[in-house]
Amino acid sequence: MKKLFGSCPECEKQELFMTEYKCLKILMEAKNWIVCKNCDYVIQIEKLKNNLCCV
């Protein structure tokens, strides 16, 4: 896991990590997630990218 510099949107603590789950290749490839160790917040990176907005 890699630690990220950012605040969790749920508990606002800087406990975010990026992790990767290896899945069966037949069903899906590896999926990347952002996880908060403090409050168990989880979001898939692809979904997070869709929610980002540049100003």
Short mmCIF file of C-alpha atoms in Angstrom, two decimals:
data_model
loop_
_atom_site.label_atom_id
_atom_site.label_comp_id
_atom_site.label_asym_id
_atom_site.label_seq_id
_atom_site.Cartn_x
_atom_site.Cartn_y
_atom_site.Cartn_z
CA MET A 1 0.00 0.00 0.00
CA LYS A 2 1.09 3.56 -0.66
CA LYS A 3 0.23 6.40 1.72
CA LEU A 4 -1.49 9.39 0.11
CA PHE A 5 -1.22 13.00 1.19
CA GLY A 6 -4.83 14.02 1.56
CA SER A 7 -7.72 14.10 4.00
CA CYS A 8 -10.44 11.48 4.16
CA PRO A 9 -13.80 12.95 3.05
CA GLU A 10 -15.56 11.05 5.86
CA CYS A 11 -13.43 11.59 8.99
CA GLU A 12 -11.05 14.31 7.66
CA LYS A 13 -7.94 12.54 9.02
CA GLN A 14 -4.86 12.00 6.87
CA GLU A 15 -5.06 8.21 6.96
CA LEU A 16 -5.58 7.51 3.24
CA PHE A 17 -3.80 4.64 1.51
CA MET A 18 -3.84 3.42 -2.07
CA THR A 19 -4.10 -0.34 -2.47
CA GLU A 20 -4.52 -2.83 -5.29
CA TYR A 21 -6.59 -5.99 -5.31
CA LYS A 22 -5.62 -8.81 -7.68
CA CYS A 23 -8.72 -10.43 -9.13
CA LEU A 24 -9.25 -13.37 -11.43
CA LYS A 25 -8.28 -12.30 -14.93
CA ILE A 26 -11.40 -13.96 -16.35
CA LEU A 27 -13.69 -11.74 -14.25
CA MET A 28 -11.71 -8.50 -14.02
CA GLU A 29 -8.18 -7.18 -13.89
CA ALA A 30 -6.55 -5.69 -10.81
CA LYS A 31 -8.61 -2.92 -9.23
CA ASN A 32 -7.15 0.06 -7.39
CA TRP A 33 -8.82 1.51 -4.32
CA ILE A 34 -8.30 4.36 -1.87
CA VAL A 35 -8.84 3.28 1.73
CA CYS A 36 -8.92 5.21 5.03
CA LYS A 37 -7.37 3.28 7.92
CA ASN A 38 -9.21 5.41 10.49
CA CYS A 39 -12.86 5.03 9.43
CA ASP A 40 -12.87 2.29 6.74
CA TYR A 41 -13.79 4.73 3.95
CA VAL A 42 -13.23 3.03 0.58
CA ILE A 43 -13.56 4.33 -2.99
CA GLN A 44 -12.42 2.85 -6.28
CA ILE A 45 -9.82 5.09 -7.96
CA GLU A 46 -11.69 5.08 -11.28
CA LYS A 47 -14.83 6.36 -9.51
CA LEU A 48 -12.79 9.02 -7.68
CA LYS A 49 -11.30 10.22 -10.98
CA ASN A 50 -14.82 10.67 -12.38
CA ASN A 51 -15.76 12.84 -9.38
CA LEU A 52 -12.74 15.17 -9.63
CA CYS A 53 -13.15 18.62 -11.08
CA CYS A 54 -10.28 20.94 -12.03
CA VAL A 55 -10.78 24.62 -11.32
#
